[in-house]
Amino acid sequence: MATDRRHRRYLLTLAGLFLLIWGALAIDPFNRHDWLLENLLVVGLAAALLLGHKHYLPSHSAATLIFLYLCIHQLGAHYTYANVPYNDWWQALTGEGLNEQLGWERNQFDRLAHFSYGLLLAYPMREVLIRLGLRPGIWSLILPIDIVLSTSAIYELIEWFGAEMLGGGLGRTFLATQNDRWDPQKDMALAAGGALIAMIVTGIMARVRRPRRASQA
Protein backbone atom coordinates (compact mmCIF):
# COMPACT_ATOMS: atom_id res chain seq x y z
CA MET A 1 0.00 0.00 0.00
CA ALA A 2 2.83 2.40 0.87
CA THR A 3 4.54 1.55 -2.44
CA ASP A 4 1.31 2.29 -4.29
CA ARG A 5 1.00 5.66 -2.57
CA ARG A 6 4.60 6.55 -3.43
CA HIS A 7 3.98 5.58 -7.03
CA ARG A 8 0.86 7.72 -7.30
CA ARG A 9 2.71 10.59 -5.63
CA TYR A 10 5.46 10.29 -8.24
CA LEU A 11 2.91 10.35 -11.07
CA LEU A 12 1.18 13.39 -9.57
CA THR A 13 4.54 15.15 -9.19
CA LEU A 14 5.32 14.58 -12.86
CA ALA A 15 1.84 15.75 -13.84
CA GLY A 16 2.19 18.90 -11.73
CA LEU A 17 5.64 19.64 -13.14
CA PHE A 18 4.35 19.20 -16.68
CA LEU A 19 1.45 21.55 -15.99
CA LEU A 20 3.95 24.20 -14.85
CA ILE A 21 6.02 23.72 -18.02
CA TRP A 22 2.88 23.68 -20.17
CA GLY A 23 1.64 26.90 -18.56
CA ALA A 24 4.97 28.66 -19.08
CA LEU A 25 5.17 27.61 -22.73
CA ALA A 26 1.52 28.54 -23.30
CA ILE A 27 2.43 32.20 -22.76
CA ASP A 28 2.86 34.10 -26.01
CA PRO A 29 3.70 31.20 -28.37
CA PHE A 30 5.18 31.95 -31.78
CA ASN A 31 1.90 31.08 -33.50
CA ARG A 32 -1.18 30.67 -31.29
CA HIS A 33 -3.21 28.78 -33.93
CA ASP A 34 -0.39 26.28 -34.50
CA TRP A 35 0.05 25.94 -30.72
CA LEU A 36 -3.62 25.01 -30.38
CA LEU A 37 -3.35 22.41 -33.14
CA GLU A 38 -0.19 20.88 -31.68
CA ASN A 39 -1.80 20.65 -28.25
CA LEU A 40 -4.57 18.40 -29.56
CA LEU A 41 -2.03 15.58 -29.16
CA VAL A 42 -1.49 16.49 -25.51
CA VAL A 43 -5.23 16.66 -24.85
CA GLY A 44 -5.77 13.26 -26.50
CA LEU A 45 -2.99 11.57 -24.53
CA ALA A 46 -4.10 13.16 -21.25
CA ALA A 47 -7.69 12.05 -21.86
CA ALA A 48 -6.58 8.48 -22.61
CA LEU A 49 -4.49 8.30 -19.41
CA LEU A 50 -7.25 9.78 -17.27
CA LEU A 51 -9.99 7.55 -18.70
CA GLY A 52 -7.88 4.43 -18.35
CA HIS A 53 -6.17 5.16 -15.03
CA LYS A 54 -8.23 2.51 -13.19
CA HIS A 55 -6.90 -0.15 -15.56
CA TYR A 56 -3.42 1.19 -16.29
CA LEU A 57 -1.03 3.39 -14.36
CA PRO A 58 2.33 3.84 -16.08
CA SER A 59 5.38 2.62 -14.22
CA HIS A 60 8.02 5.09 -13.01
CA SER A 61 10.05 4.47 -16.18
CA ALA A 62 7.10 4.75 -18.57
CA ALA A 63 5.76 7.89 -16.86
CA THR A 64 9.17 9.56 -17.01
CA LEU A 65 9.54 8.75 -20.72
CA ILE A 66 6.06 10.13 -21.47
CA PHE A 67 6.89 13.27 -19.49
CA LEU A 68 10.14 13.84 -21.41
CA TYR A 69 8.42 13.40 -24.77
CA LEU A 70 5.62 15.81 -23.88
CA CYS A 71 8.19 18.42 -22.79
CA ILE A 72 9.93 18.13 -26.17
CA HIS A 73 6.57 18.40 -27.91
CA GLN A 74 5.59 21.48 -25.91
CA LEU A 75 8.83 23.20 -26.83
CA GLY A 76 8.04 22.57 -30.50
CA ALA A 77 4.47 23.77 -30.02
CA HIS A 78 5.63 27.02 -28.37
CA TYR A 79 8.15 28.04 -31.04
CA THR A 80 6.69 25.94 -33.92
CA TYR A 81 8.88 23.01 -34.87
CA ALA A 82 10.65 24.85 -37.68
CA ASN A 83 11.65 27.77 -35.45
CA VAL A 84 12.89 26.28 -32.16
CA PRO A 85 16.06 28.38 -31.58
CA TYR A 86 18.33 25.56 -30.41
CA ASN A 87 21.04 26.89 -32.74
CA ASP A 88 20.98 30.27 -30.97
CA TRP A 89 21.06 28.56 -27.56
CA TRP A 90 24.06 26.46 -28.58
CA GLN A 91 25.84 29.50 -30.00
CA ALA A 92 25.27 31.40 -26.75
CA LEU A 93 26.87 28.51 -24.82
CA THR A 94 29.78 27.66 -27.14
CA GLY A 95 30.22 30.69 -29.39
CA GLU A 96 29.46 28.68 -32.53
CA GLY A 97 26.17 27.52 -34.06
CA LEU A 98 25.34 23.80 -33.86
CA ASN A 99 23.97 23.80 -37.42
CA GLU A 100 27.24 25.22 -38.71
CA GLN A 101 29.29 22.68 -36.73
CA LEU A 102 27.30 19.73 -38.08
CA GLY A 103 26.68 21.09 -41.57
CA TRP A 104 22.90 21.24 -41.22
CA GLU A 105 20.99 23.52 -43.58
CA ARG A 106 17.60 23.35 -41.86
CA ASN A 107 16.14 23.46 -38.36
CA GLN A 108 16.40 19.88 -37.11
CA PHE A 109 14.18 20.09 -34.04
CA ASP A 110 11.27 18.36 -35.78
CA ARG A 111 13.61 15.46 -36.58
CA LEU A 112 14.50 15.23 -32.88
CA ALA A 113 10.81 15.20 -31.95
CA HIS A 114 9.97 12.36 -34.35
CA PHE A 115 13.00 10.34 -33.22
CA SER A 116 11.99 10.97 -29.60
CA TYR A 117 8.46 9.76 -30.35
CA GLY A 118 9.81 6.30 -31.06
CA LEU A 119 12.66 6.34 -28.55
CA LEU A 120 10.58 7.57 -25.60
CA LEU A 121 7.10 6.16 -26.25
CA ALA A 122 7.83 2.65 -27.54
CA TYR A 123 8.48 1.40 -23.99
CA PRO A 124 5.18 2.78 -22.58
CA MET A 125 3.39 1.23 -25.57
CA ARG A 126 4.99 -2.14 -24.76
CA GLU A 127 3.96 -1.76 -21.13
CA VAL A 128 0.32 -1.18 -22.15
CA LEU A 129 0.39 -4.22 -24.45
CA ILE A 130 1.71 -6.41 -21.63
CA ARG A 131 -0.94 -5.07 -19.23
CA LEU A 132 -3.52 -6.04 -21.87
CA GLY A 133 -2.29 -9.62 -21.82
CA LEU A 134 0.57 -9.82 -24.33
CA ARG A 135 3.35 -12.09 -23.11
CA PRO A 136 6.70 -10.30 -22.58
CA GLY A 137 8.47 -12.11 -25.41
CA ILE A 138 9.69 -11.22 -28.89
CA TRP A 139 6.30 -9.91 -30.03
CA SER A 140 6.22 -7.46 -27.14
CA LEU A 141 9.39 -5.97 -28.67
CA ILE A 142 8.23 -6.03 -32.29
CA LEU A 143 4.69 -4.71 -31.91
CA PRO A 144 5.66 -1.34 -30.34
CA ILE A 145 7.88 -0.66 -33.37
CA ASP A 146 4.94 -1.49 -35.65
CA ILE A 147 2.66 0.80 -33.63
CA VAL A 148 5.15 3.66 -33.73
CA LEU A 149 5.58 3.32 -37.49
CA SER A 150 1.86 3.03 -38.20
CA THR A 151 0.90 5.93 -35.94
CA SER A 152 3.68 8.03 -37.48
CA ALA A 153 2.21 7.34 -40.91
CA ILE A 154 -1.27 8.28 -39.65
CA TYR A 155 0.12 11.50 -38.15
CA GLU A 156 1.78 12.42 -41.45
CA LEU A 157 -1.57 11.90 -43.22
CA ILE A 158 -3.29 14.08 -40.63
CA GLU A 159 -0.64 16.77 -41.16
CA TRP A 160 -1.20 16.61 -44.92
CA PHE A 161 -5.00 16.84 -44.64
CA GLY A 162 -4.71 19.54 -42.00
CA ALA A 163 -2.36 21.60 -44.13
CA GLU A 164 -4.69 21.27 -47.13
CA MET A 165 -7.66 22.41 -45.05
CA LEU A 166 -5.83 25.28 -43.35
CA GLY A 167 -4.01 26.49 -46.45
CA GLY A 168 -1.64 29.43 -46.62
CA GLY A 169 0.94 30.24 -43.96
CA LEU A 170 -0.74 28.32 -41.13
CA GLY A 171 -0.88 25.17 -43.25
CA ARG A 172 2.83 25.44 -44.06
CA THR A 173 3.66 26.12 -40.39
CA PHE A 174 1.70 23.07 -39.25
CA LEU A 175 3.23 20.86 -41.95
CA ALA A 176 6.78 22.11 -41.22
CA THR A 177 8.43 20.30 -44.15
CA GLN A 178 10.92 23.16 -44.63
CA ASN A 179 10.92 22.54 -48.40
CA ASP A 180 12.05 18.91 -48.00
CA ARG A 181 9.88 16.72 -50.21
CA TRP A 182 11.03 13.60 -48.36
CA ASP A 183 10.22 15.08 -44.96
CA PRO A 184 7.34 12.65 -44.10
CA GLN A 185 9.42 9.59 -45.02
CA LYS A 186 12.40 10.82 -42.98
CA ASP A 187 10.17 11.57 -40.00
CA MET A 188 8.65 8.08 -40.07
CA ALA A 189 12.09 6.47 -40.46
CA LEU A 190 13.44 8.39 -37.48
CA ALA A 191 10.45 7.42 -35.31
CA ALA A 192 10.87 3.76 -36.26
CA GLY A 193 14.62 3.98 -35.64
CA GLY A 194 14.03 5.45 -32.19
CA ALA A 195 11.55 2.68 -31.37
CA LEU A 196 14.00 0.04 -32.62
CA ILE A 197 16.73 1.38 -30.32
CA ALA A 198 14.31 1.49 -27.38
CA MET A 199 13.21 -2.10 -27.91
CA ILE A 200 16.77 -3.37 -28.37
CA VAL A 201 17.73 -1.76 -25.05
CA THR A 202 14.55 -3.13 -23.43
CA GLY A 203 15.30 -6.63 -24.72
CA ILE A 204 18.90 -6.50 -23.46
CA MET A 205 17.77 -5.26 -20.04
CA ALA A 206 15.17 -8.04 -19.84
CA ARG A 207 17.83 -10.68 -20.58
CA VAL A 208 20.15 -9.18 -17.96
CA ARG A 209 17.45 -9.15 -15.28
CA ARG A 210 16.20 -12.68 -15.99
CA PRO A 211 19.18 -14.57 -14.46
CA ARG A 212 19.10 -12.27 -11.40
CA ARG A 213 15.43 -13.05 -10.79
CA ALA A 214 16.08 -16.76 -11.27
CA SER A 215 18.94 -16.70 -8.73
CA GLN A 216 16.78 -14.84 -6.21
CA ALA A 217 13.86 -17.27 -6.56
PDB file of N, CA and C in Angstrom, residues 130-188:
ATOM      1  N   ILE A 130       1.533  -5.338 -22.614  1.00  0.00           N
ATOM      2  CA  ILE A 130       1.714  -6.408 -21.626  1.00  0.00           C
ATOM      3  C   ILE A 130       0.590  -6.368 -20.592  1.00  0.00           C
ATOM      4  N   ARG A 131       0.180  -5.169 -20.183  1.00  0.00           N
ATOM      5  CA  ARG A 131      -0.937  -5.073 -19.234  1.00  0.00           C
ATOM      6  C   ARG A 131      -2.225  -5.617 -19.846  1.00  0.00           C
ATOM      7  N   LEU A 132      -2.336  -5.537 -21.189  1.00  0.00           N
ATOM      8  CA  LEU A 132      -3.525  -6.042 -21.867  1.00  0.00           C
ATOM      9  C   LEU A 132      -3.477  -7.550 -22.082  1.00  0.00           C
ATOM     10  N   GLY A 133      -2.350  -8.167 -21.727  1.00  0.00           N
ATOM     11  CA  GLY A 133      -2.292  -9.622 -21.815  1.00  0.00           C
ATOM     12  C   GLY A 133      -1.225 -10.183 -22.733  1.00  0.00           C
ATOM     13  N   LEU A 134      -0.496  -9.327 -23.444  1.00  0.00           N
ATOM     14  CA  LEU A 134       0.569  -9.816 -24.327  1.00  0.00           C
ATOM     15  C   LEU A 134       1.727 -10.354 -23.489  1.00  0.00           C
ATOM     16  N   ARG A 135       2.231 -11.520 -23.848  1.00  0.00           N
ATOM     17  CA  ARG A 135       3.345 -12.090 -23.108  1.00  0.00           C
ATOM     18  C   ARG A 135       4.621 -11.300 -23.401  1.00  0.00           C
ATOM     19  N   PRO A 136       5.482 -11.095 -22.393  1.00  0.00           N
ATOM     20  CA  PRO A 136       6.695 -10.300 -22.583  1.00  0.00           C
ATOM     21  C   PRO A 136       7.792 -11.059 -23.331  1.00  0.00           C
ATOM     22  N   GLY A 137       7.499 -11.417 -24.571  1.00  0.00           N
ATOM     23  CA  GLY A 137       8.465 -12.115 -25.408  1.00  0.00           C
ATOM     24  C   GLY A 137       8.848 -11.261 -26.606  1.00  0.00           C
ATOM     25  N   ILE A 138       9.202 -11.930 -27.699  1.00  0.00           N
ATOM     26  CA  ILE A 138       9.687 -11.223 -28.885  1.00  0.00           C
ATOM     27  C   ILE A 138       8.633 -10.304 -29.483  1.00  0.00           C
ATOM     28  N   TRP A 139       7.350 -10.745 -29.432  1.00  0.00           N
ATOM     29  CA  TRP A 139       6.296  -9.911 -30.028  1.00  0.00           C
ATOM     30  C   TRP A 139       6.061  -8.636 -29.227  1.00  0.00           C
ATOM     31  N   SER A 140       6.363  -8.678 -27.947  1.00  0.00           N
ATOM     32  CA  SER A 140       6.221  -7.460 -27.136  1.00  0.00           C
ATOM     33  C   SER A 140       7.298  -6.441 -27.482  1.00  0.00           C
ATOM     34  N   LEU A 141       8.346  -6.873 -28.201  1.00  0.00           N
ATOM     35  CA  LEU A 141       9.392  -5.968 -28.667  1.00  0.00           C
ATOM     36  C   LEU A 141       9.160  -5.518 -30.112  1.00  0.00           C
ATOM     37  N   ILE A 142       8.485  -6.365 -30.880  1.00  0.00           N
ATOM     38  CA  ILE A 142       8.230  -6.034 -32.286  1.00  0.00           C
ATOM     39  C   ILE A 142       7.010  -5.138 -32.448  1.00  0.00           C
ATOM     40  N   LEU A 143       5.940  -5.453 -31.734  1.00  0.00           N
ATOM     41  CA  LEU A 143       4.688  -4.712 -31.914  1.00  0.00           C
ATOM     42  C   LEU A 143       4.801  -3.217 -31.598  1.00  0.00           C
ATOM     43  N   PRO A 144       5.531  -2.790 -30.553  1.00  0.00           N
ATOM     44  CA  PRO A 144       5.665  -1.344 -30.340  1.00  0.00           C
ATOM     45  C   PRO A 144       6.312  -0.616 -31.511  1.00  0.00           C
ATOM     46  N   ILE A 145       7.256  -1.268 -32.178  1.00  0.00           N
ATOM     47  CA  ILE A 145       7.876  -0.658 -33.367  1.00  0.00           C
ATOM     48  C   ILE A 145       6.833  -0.512 -34.466  1.00  0.00           C
ATOM     49  N   ASP A 146       6.020  -1.552 -34.654  1.00  0.00           N
ATOM     50  CA  ASP A 146       4.941  -1.489 -35.648  1.00  0.00           C
ATOM     51  C   ASP A 146       3.961  -0.365 -35.319  1.00  0.00           C
ATOM     52  N   ILE A 147       3.612  -0.240 -34.036  1.00  0.00           N
ATOM     53  CA  ILE A 147       2.656   0.795 -33.628  1.00  0.00           C
ATOM     54  C   ILE A 147       3.232   2.185 -33.860  1.00  0.00           C
ATOM     55  N   VAL A 148       4.505   2.364 -33.505  1.00  0.00           N
ATOM     56  CA  VAL A 148       5.154   3.658 -33.733  1.00  0.00           C
ATOM     57  C   VAL A 148       5.161   4.011 -35.213  1.00  0.00           C
ATOM     58  N   LEU A 149       5.522   3.047 -36.063  1.00  0.00           N
ATOM     59  CA  LEU A 149       5.584   3.316 -37.493  1.00  0.00           C
ATOM     60  C   LEU A 149       4.200   3.604 -38.066  1.00  0.00           C
ATOM     61  N   SER A 150       3.212   2.829 -37.660  1.00  0.00           N
ATOM     62  CA  SER A 150       1.858   3.031 -38.199  1.00  0.00           C
ATOM     63  C   SER A 150       1.252   4.338 -37.711  1.00  0.00           C
ATOM     64  N   THR A 151       1.439   4.667 -36.431  1.00  0.00           N
ATOM     65  CA  THR A 151       0.898   5.931 -35.935  1.00  0.00           C
ATOM     66  C   THR A 151       1.646   7.130 -36.519  1.00  0.00           C
ATOM     67  N   SER A 152       2.932   6.960 -36.806  1.00  0.00           N
ATOM     68  CA  SER A 152       3.679   8.030 -37.476  1.00  0.00           C
ATOM     69  C   SER A 152       3.124   8.281 -38.869  1.00  0.00           C
ATOM     70  N   ALA A 153       2.792   7.195 -39.580  1.00  0.00           N
ATOM     71  CA  ALA A 153       2.207   7.340 -40.908  1.00  0.00           C
ATOM     72  C   ALA A 153       0.840   8.032 -40.825  1.00  0.00           C
ATOM     73  N   ILE A 154       0.035   7.639 -39.826  1.00  0.00           N
ATOM     74  CA  ILE A 154      -1.274   8.280 -39.647  1.00  0.00           C
ATOM     75  C   ILE A 154      -1.106   9.766 -39.348  1.00  0.00           C
ATOM     76  N   TYR A 155      -0.122  10.095 -38.497  1.00  0.00           N
ATOM     77  CA  TYR A 155       0.115  11.504 -38.154  1.00  0.00           C
ATOM     78  C   TYR A 155       0.526  12.310 -39.384  1.00  0.00           C
ATOM     79  N   GLU A 156       1.364  11.705 -40.232  1.00  0.00           N
ATOM     80  CA  GLU A 156       1.776  12.416 -41.455  1.00  0.00           C
ATOM     81  C   GLU A 156       0.576  12.667 -42.369  1.00  0.00           C
ATOM     82  N   LEU A 157      -0.351  11.699 -42.432  1.00  0.00           N
ATOM     83  CA  LEU A 157      -1.569  11.899 -43.219  1.00  0.00           C
ATOM     84  C   LEU A 157      -2.430  13.011 -42.627  1.00  0.00           C
ATOM     85  N   ILE A 158      -2.528  13.021 -41.282  1.00  0.00           N
ATOM     86  CA  ILE A 158      -3.294  14.078 -40.626  1.00  0.00           C
ATOM     87  C   ILE A 158      -2.669  15.440 -40.901  1.00  0.00           C
ATOM     88  N   GLU A 159      -1.338  15.520 -40.850  1.00  0.00           N
ATOM     89  CA  GLU A 159      -0.639  16.773 -41.161  1.00  0.00           C
ATOM     90  C   GLU A 159      -0.959  17.225 -42.585  1.00  0.00           C
ATOM     91  N   TRP A 160      -0.934  16.283 -43.515  1.00  0.00           N
ATOM     92  CA  TRP A 160      -1.205  16.613 -44.915  1.00  0.00           C
ATOM     93  C   TRP A 160      -2.625  17.136 -45.074  1.00  0.00           C
ATOM     94  N   PHE A 161      -3.603  16.392 -44.534  1.00  0.00           N
ATOM     95  CA  PHE A 161      -4.999  16.835 -44.643  1.00  0.00           C
ATOM     96  C   PHE A 161      -5.197  18.169 -43.923  1.00  0.00           C
ATOM     97  N   GLY A 162      -4.584  18.296 -42.749  1.00  0.00           N
ATOM     98  CA  GLY A 162      -4.708  19.542 -42.001  1.00  0.00           C
ATOM     99  C   GLY A 162      -4.141  20.722 -42.748  1.00  0.00           C
ATOM    100  N   ALA A 163      -2.977  20.522 -43.365  1.00  0.00           N
ATOM    101  CA  ALA A 163      -2.356  21.600 -44.126  1.00  0.00           C
ATOM    102  C   ALA A 163      -3.200  21.987 -45.333  1.00  0.00           C
ATOM    103  N   GLU A 164      -3.818  20.980 -45.978  1.00  0.00           N
ATOM    104  CA  GLU A 164      -4.687  21.271 -47.128  1.00  0.00           C
ATOM    105  C   GLU A 164      -5.911  22.070 -46.689  1.00  0.00           C
ATOM    106  N   MET A 165      -6.465  21.716 -45.530  1.00  0.00           N
ATOM    107  CA  MET A 165      -7.658  22.413 -45.055  1.00  0.00           C
ATOM    108  C   MET A 165      -7.335  23.826 -44.568  1.00  0.00           C
ATOM    109  N   LEU A 166      -6.198  23.966 -43.891  1.00  0.00           N
ATOM    110  CA  LEU A 166      -5.833  25.276 -43.351  1.00  0.00           C
ATOM    111  C   LEU A 166      -5.362  26.219 -44.445  1.00  0.00           C
ATOM    112  N   GLY A 167      -4.524  25.679 -45.347  1.00  0.00           N
ATOM    113  CA  GLY A 167      -4.011  26.488 -46.446  1.00  0.00           C
ATOM    114  C   GLY A 167      -3.102  27.612 -45.977  1.00  0.00           C
ATOM    115  N   GLY A 168      -2.431  28.242 -46.914  1.00  0.00           N
ATOM    116  CA  GLY A 168      -1.644  29.432 -46.617  1.00  0.00           C
ATOM    117  C   GLY A 168      -0.532  29.206 -45.625  1.00  0.00           C
ATOM    118  N   GLY A 169      -0.190  30.278 -44.886  1.00  0.00           N
ATOM    119  CA  GLY A 169       0.935  30.238 -43.956  1.00  0.00           C
ATOM    120  C   GLY A 169       0.732  29.282 -42.808  1.00  0.00           C
ATOM    121  N   LEU A 170      -0.492  29.213 -42.248  1.00  0.00           N
ATOM    122  CA  LEU A 170      -0.743  28.322 -41.126  1.00  0.00           C
ATOM    123  C   LEU A 170      -0.586  26.868 -41.544  1.00  0.00           C
ATOM    124  N   GLY A 171      -1.032  26.538 -42.751  1.00  0.00           N
ATOM    125  CA  GLY A 171      -0.876  25.174 -43.251  1.00  0.00           C
ATOM    126  C   GLY A 171       0.584  24.799 -43.392  1.00  0.00           C
ATOM    127  N   ARG A 172       1.397  25.712 -43.914  1.00  0.00           N
ATOM    128  CA  ARG A 172       2.834  25.441 -44.058  1.00  0.00           C
ATOM    129  C   ARG A 172       3.515  25.342 -42.694  1.00  0.00           C
ATOM    130  N   THR A 173       3.086  26.172 -41.740  1.00  0.00           N
ATOM    131  CA  THR A 173       3.659  26.124 -40.395  1.00  0.00           C
ATOM    132  C   THR A 173       3.354  24.794 -39.726  1.00  0.00           C
ATOM    133  N   PHE A 174       2.105  24.332 -39.854  1.00  0.00           N
ATOM    134  CA  PHE A 174       1.698  23.071 -39.245  1.00  0.00           C
ATOM    135  C   PHE A 174       2.405  21.893 -39.902  1.00  0.00           C
ATOM    136  N   LEU A 175       2.580  21.949 -41.214  1.00  0.00           N
ATOM    137  CA  LEU A 175       3.226  20.864 -41.948  1.00  0.00           C
ATOM    138  C   LEU A 175       4.721  20.813 -41.659  1.00  0.00           C
ATOM    139  N   ALA A 176       5.371  21.979 -41.624  1.00  0.00           N
ATOM    140  CA  ALA A 176       6.781  22.109 -41.221  1.00  0.00           C
ATOM    141  C   ALA A 176       7.730  21.224 -42.020  1.00  0.00           C
ATOM    142  N   THR A 177       7.528  21.119 -43.336  1.00  0.00           N
ATOM    143  CA  THR A 177       8.429  20.303 -44.147  1.00  0.00           C
ATOM    144  C   THR A 177       9.732  21.020 -44.461  1.00  0.00           C
ATOM    145  N   GLN A 178       9.744  22.348 -44.343  1.00  0.00           N
ATOM    146  CA  GLN A 178      10.923  23.160 -44.632  1.00  0.00           C
ATOM    147  C   GLN A 178      11.488  22.849 -46.029  1.00  0.00           C
ATOM    148  N   ASN A 179      10.571  22.743 -46.983  1.00  0.00           N
ATOM    149  CA  ASN A 179      10.922  22.542 -48.399  1.00  0.00           C
ATOM    150  C   ASN A 179      11.660  21.223 -48.664  1.00  0.00           C
ATOM    151  N   ASP A 180      11.461  20.234 -47.800  1.00  0.00           N
ATOM    152  CA  ASP A 180      12.053  18.911 -48.002  1.00  0.00           C
ATOM    153  C   ASP A 180      10.942  17.968 -48.451  1.00  0.00           C
ATOM    154  N   ARG A 181      10.984  17.549 -49.701  1.00  0.00           N
ATOM    155  CA  ARG A 181       9.882  16.724 -50.215  1.00  0.00           C
ATOM    156  C   ARG A 181       9.862  15.327 -49.600  1.00  0.00           C
ATOM    157  N   TRP A 182      10.980  14.904 -49.011  1.00  0.00           N
ATOM    158  CA  TRP A 182      11.027  13.598 -48.357  1.00  0.00           C
ATOM    159  C   TRP A 182      10.839  13.713 -46.842  1.00  0.00           C
ATOM    160  N   ASP A 183      10.357  14.853 -46.389  1.00  0.00           N
ATOM    161  CA  ASP A 183      10.216  15.082 -44.955  1.00  0.00           C
ATOM    162  C   ASP A 183       9.349  14.025 -44.263  1.00  0.00           C
ATOM    163  N   PRO A 184       8.164  13.663 -44.790  1.00  0.00           N
ATOM    164  CA  PRO A 184       7.340  12.649 -44.101  1.00  0.00           C
ATOM    165  C   PRO A 184       8.042  11.304 -43.975  1.00  0.00           C
ATOM    166  N   GLN A 185       8.730  10.883 -45.053  1.00  0.00           N
ATOM    167  CA  GLN A 185       9.420   9.593 -45.018  1.00  0.00           C
ATOM    168  C   GLN A 185      10.567   9.604 -44.000  1.00  0.00           C
ATOM    169  N   LYS A 186      11.299  10.706 -43.942  1.00  0.00           N
ATOM    170  CA  LYS A 186      12.400  10.818 -42.981  1.00  0.00           C
ATOM    171  C   LYS A 186      11.871  10.823 -41.546  1.00  0.00           C
ATOM    172  N   ASP A 187      10.762  11.523 -41.334  1.00  0.00           N
ATOM    173  CA  ASP A 187      10.168  11.570 -39.996  1.00  0.00           C
ATOM    174  C   ASP A 187       9.743  10.178 -39.539  1.00  0.00           C
ATOM    175  N   MET A 188       9.095   9.427 -40.434  1.00  0.00           N
ATOM    176  CA  MET A 188       8.650   8.080 -40.074  1.00  0.00           C
ATOM    177  C   MET A 188       9.846   7.160 -39.820  1.00  0.00           C
TER     178      MET A 188
END
